[in-house]
XYZ file of C-alpha atoms in Angstrom:
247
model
C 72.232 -84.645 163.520
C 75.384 -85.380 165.441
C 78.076 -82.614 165.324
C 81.436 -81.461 166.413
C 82.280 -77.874 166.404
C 85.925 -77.391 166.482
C 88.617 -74.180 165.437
C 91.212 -74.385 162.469
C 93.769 -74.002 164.969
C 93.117 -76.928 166.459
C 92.197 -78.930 163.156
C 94.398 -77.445 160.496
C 94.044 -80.150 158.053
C 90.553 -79.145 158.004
C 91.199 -76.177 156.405
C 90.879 -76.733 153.094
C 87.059 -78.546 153.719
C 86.075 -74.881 155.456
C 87.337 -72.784 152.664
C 85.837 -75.051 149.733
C 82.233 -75.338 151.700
C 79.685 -74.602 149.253
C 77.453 -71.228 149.999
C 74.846 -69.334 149.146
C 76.274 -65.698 148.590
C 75.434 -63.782 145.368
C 78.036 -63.078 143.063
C 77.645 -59.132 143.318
C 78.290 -59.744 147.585
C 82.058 -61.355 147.101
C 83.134 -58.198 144.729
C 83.980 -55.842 147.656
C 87.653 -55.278 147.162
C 87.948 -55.497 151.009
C 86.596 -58.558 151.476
C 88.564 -59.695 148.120
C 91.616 -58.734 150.179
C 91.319 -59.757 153.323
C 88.776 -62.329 154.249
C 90.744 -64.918 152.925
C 93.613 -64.098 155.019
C 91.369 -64.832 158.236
C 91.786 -68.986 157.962
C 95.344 -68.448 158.108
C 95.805 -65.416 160.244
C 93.563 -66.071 162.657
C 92.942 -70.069 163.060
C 91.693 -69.759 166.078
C 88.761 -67.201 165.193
C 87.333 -70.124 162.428
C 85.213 -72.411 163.839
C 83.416 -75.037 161.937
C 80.479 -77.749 162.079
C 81.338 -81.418 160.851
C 79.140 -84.715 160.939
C 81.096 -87.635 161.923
C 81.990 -88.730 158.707
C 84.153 -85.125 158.703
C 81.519 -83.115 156.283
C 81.705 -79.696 157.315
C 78.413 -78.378 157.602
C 78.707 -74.673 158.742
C 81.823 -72.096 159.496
C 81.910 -69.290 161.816
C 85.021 -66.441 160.943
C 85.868 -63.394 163.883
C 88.570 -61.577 163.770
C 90.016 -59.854 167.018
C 90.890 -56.086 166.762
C 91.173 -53.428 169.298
C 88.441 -50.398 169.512
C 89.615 -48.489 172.648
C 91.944 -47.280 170.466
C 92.987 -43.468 168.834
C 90.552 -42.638 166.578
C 88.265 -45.364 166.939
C 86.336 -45.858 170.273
C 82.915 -45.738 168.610
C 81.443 -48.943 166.273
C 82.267 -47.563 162.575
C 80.434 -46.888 159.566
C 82.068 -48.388 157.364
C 81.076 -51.437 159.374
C 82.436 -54.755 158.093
C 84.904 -53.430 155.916
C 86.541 -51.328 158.558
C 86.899 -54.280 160.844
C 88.721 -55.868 158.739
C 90.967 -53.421 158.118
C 91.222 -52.623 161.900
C 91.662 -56.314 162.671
C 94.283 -57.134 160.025
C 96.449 -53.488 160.974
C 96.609 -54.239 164.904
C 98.002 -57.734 163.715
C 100.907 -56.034 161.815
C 101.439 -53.962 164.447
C 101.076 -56.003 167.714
C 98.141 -54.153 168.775
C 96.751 -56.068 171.634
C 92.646 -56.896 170.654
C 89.815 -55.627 173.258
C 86.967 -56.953 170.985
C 86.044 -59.578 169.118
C 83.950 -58.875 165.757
C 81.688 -61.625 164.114
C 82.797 -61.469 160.193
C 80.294 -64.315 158.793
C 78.742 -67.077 159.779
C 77.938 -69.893 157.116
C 76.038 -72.706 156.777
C 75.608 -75.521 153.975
C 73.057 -75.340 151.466
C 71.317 -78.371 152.262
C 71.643 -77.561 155.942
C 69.920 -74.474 155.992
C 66.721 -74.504 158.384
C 68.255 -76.842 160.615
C 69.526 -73.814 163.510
C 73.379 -74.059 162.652
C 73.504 -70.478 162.325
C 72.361 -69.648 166.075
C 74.822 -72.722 167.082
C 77.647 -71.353 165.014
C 76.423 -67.596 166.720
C 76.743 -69.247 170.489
C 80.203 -71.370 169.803
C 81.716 -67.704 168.853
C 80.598 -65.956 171.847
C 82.074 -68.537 173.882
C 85.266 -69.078 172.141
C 85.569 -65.415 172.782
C 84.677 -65.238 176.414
C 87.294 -68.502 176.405
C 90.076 -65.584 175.257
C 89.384 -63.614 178.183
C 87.239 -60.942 175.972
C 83.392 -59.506 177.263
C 81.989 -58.338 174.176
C 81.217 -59.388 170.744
C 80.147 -57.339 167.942
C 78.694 -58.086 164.802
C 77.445 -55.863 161.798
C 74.620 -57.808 160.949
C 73.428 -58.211 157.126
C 69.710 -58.338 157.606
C 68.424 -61.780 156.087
C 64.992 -60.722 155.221
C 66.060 -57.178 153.968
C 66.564 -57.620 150.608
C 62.949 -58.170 150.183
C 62.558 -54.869 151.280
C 65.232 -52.722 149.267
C 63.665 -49.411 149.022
C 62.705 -49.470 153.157
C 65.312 -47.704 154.920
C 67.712 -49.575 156.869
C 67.121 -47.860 159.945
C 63.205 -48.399 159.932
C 63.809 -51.770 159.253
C 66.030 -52.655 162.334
C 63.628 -51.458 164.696
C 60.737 -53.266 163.163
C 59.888 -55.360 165.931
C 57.415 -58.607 166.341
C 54.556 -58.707 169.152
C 57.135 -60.659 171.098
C 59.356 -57.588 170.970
C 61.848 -59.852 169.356
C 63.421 -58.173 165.851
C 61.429 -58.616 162.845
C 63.983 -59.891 160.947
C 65.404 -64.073 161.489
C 68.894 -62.823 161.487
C 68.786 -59.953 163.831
C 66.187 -62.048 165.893
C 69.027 -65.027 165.959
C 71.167 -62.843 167.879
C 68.832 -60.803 169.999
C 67.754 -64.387 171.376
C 71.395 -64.865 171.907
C 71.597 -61.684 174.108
C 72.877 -59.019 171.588
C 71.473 -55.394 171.132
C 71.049 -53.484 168.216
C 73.615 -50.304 168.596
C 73.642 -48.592 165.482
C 73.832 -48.849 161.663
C 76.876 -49.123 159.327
C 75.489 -47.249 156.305
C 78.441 -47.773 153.975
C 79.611 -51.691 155.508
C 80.443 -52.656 152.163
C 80.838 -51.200 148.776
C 81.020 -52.773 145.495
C 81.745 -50.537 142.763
C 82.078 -52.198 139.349
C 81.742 -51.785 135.694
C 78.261 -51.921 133.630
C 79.999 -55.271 131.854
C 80.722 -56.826 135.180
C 77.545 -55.738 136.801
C 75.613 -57.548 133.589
C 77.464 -60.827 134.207
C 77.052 -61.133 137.660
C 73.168 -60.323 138.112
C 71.988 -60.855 134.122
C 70.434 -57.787 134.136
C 71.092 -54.737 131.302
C 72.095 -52.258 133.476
C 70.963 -49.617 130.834
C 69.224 -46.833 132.819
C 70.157 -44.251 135.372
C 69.221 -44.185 138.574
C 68.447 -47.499 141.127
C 68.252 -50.689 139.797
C 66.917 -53.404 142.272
C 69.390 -56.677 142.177
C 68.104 -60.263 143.751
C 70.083 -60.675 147.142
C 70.688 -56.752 147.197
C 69.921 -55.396 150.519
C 69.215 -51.632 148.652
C 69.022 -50.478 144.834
C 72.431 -50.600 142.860
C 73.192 -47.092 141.563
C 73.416 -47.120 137.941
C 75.222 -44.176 136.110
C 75.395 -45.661 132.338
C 76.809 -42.446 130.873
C 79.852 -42.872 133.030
C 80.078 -46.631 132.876
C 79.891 -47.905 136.397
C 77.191 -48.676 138.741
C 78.074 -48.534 142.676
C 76.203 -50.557 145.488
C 76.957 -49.630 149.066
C 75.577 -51.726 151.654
C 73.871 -50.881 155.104
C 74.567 -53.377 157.772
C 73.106 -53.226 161.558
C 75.521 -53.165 164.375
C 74.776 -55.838 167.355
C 76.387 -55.835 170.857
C 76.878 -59.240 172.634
C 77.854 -58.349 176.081
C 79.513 -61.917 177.652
């Protein structure tokens, strides 16, 4: 399959195809009132950290979002915790501020239902490393949501990012993707993103009763959803891995 991998700055008329791509999140994954807030704001923000895959009849296929945000800075200087939320709130503050970027973080890279299997990810993966390295910038970061993890919910996080293949490649396909494309596994982001929501809300997203305390185990959910039913809420907070692509 024939395609062109271009940035929303240059192709701004495509922006509306990128942002109306169909996907394959989970409800439960696009409540995190980070993301809510500020992912949206990348296509416009940041045009030129969007790339996207489109056939030659202009389908788009697959999107890549980065964001550019500075880490040698006071009080940072270490990958955070709080993983993918904190990037984006790092990213979005050194814009209002003129804080001139030293990094560039992977945010999410997407790819068509019906063009899954066909390696767009680890395409989409190599077209952001070097549309960084383009900007002058020798490292890419990425806090990696495991692909294969949410088969495994109740494994720790850490155990699970180490678990390695005879070929000493990663067990899982995503962090395997972008060891093959160079990167190293630095650290985990226990808390990268937290959805806390009502029982009601929680019910309509997953269609499950979300009735008893404790951990409930939701499809797509990387570890058990905490469910406190006397107090109304249940709280998921997601671990994502930290990868280093030196350029």
């Amino acid at each position: 399959m024939e395609l062109k991998v271009a940035s929303l700055a240059d192709r701004p008329e495509m922006l509306r195809a990128v942002l109306d791509m169909p996907d394959t999140w989970t409800e439960f994954t696009t409540q995190d009132p980070v993301g809510t807030s500020h992912y949206g704001r990348i296509a416009t923000e940041f045009p030129e950290y969007v790339l996207f895959a489109e056939t030659e009849r202009g389908e788009v296929l697959a999107h890549a979002h980065s964001v550019p945000f500075r880490l040698a800075a006071e009080g940072r200087g270490r990958l955070p915790d709080r993983g993918w939320d904190q990037i984006l709130v790092w990213a979005f503050a050194d814009l209002r501020r003129a804080v001139r970027p030293d990094t560039v973080s992977a945010i999410s890279i997407v790819v068509h239902p019906r063009a899954q299997g066909l390696g767009l990810s680890g395409r989409m993966l190599d077209a952001m490393r070097a549309a960084a390295r383009a900007r002058g910038f020798t490292e890419v970061v990425a806090p990696v949501r495991p692909s294969a993890k949410h088969l495994e919910p109740h494994t720790p996080i850490e155990e699970y990012a180490r678990r390695v293949r005879e070929d000493g490649l990663p067990y899982d396909p995503w962090l395997r993707v972008h060891a093959r494309a160079g990167a190293v596994i630095e650290r985990i982001a226990p808390a990268s993103m937290t959805v806390a929501a009502s029982l009601e809300e929680w019910r309509a997203w997953t269609g499950l009763p979300f009735d008893t305390h404790g951990d409930i185990e939701v499809p797509g959910a990387l570890v058990p959803v905490r469910c406190e039913p006397e107090r109304g809420y249940a709280v998921y907070v997601e671990p994502n891995v930290w990868m280093r692509h030196r350029l």
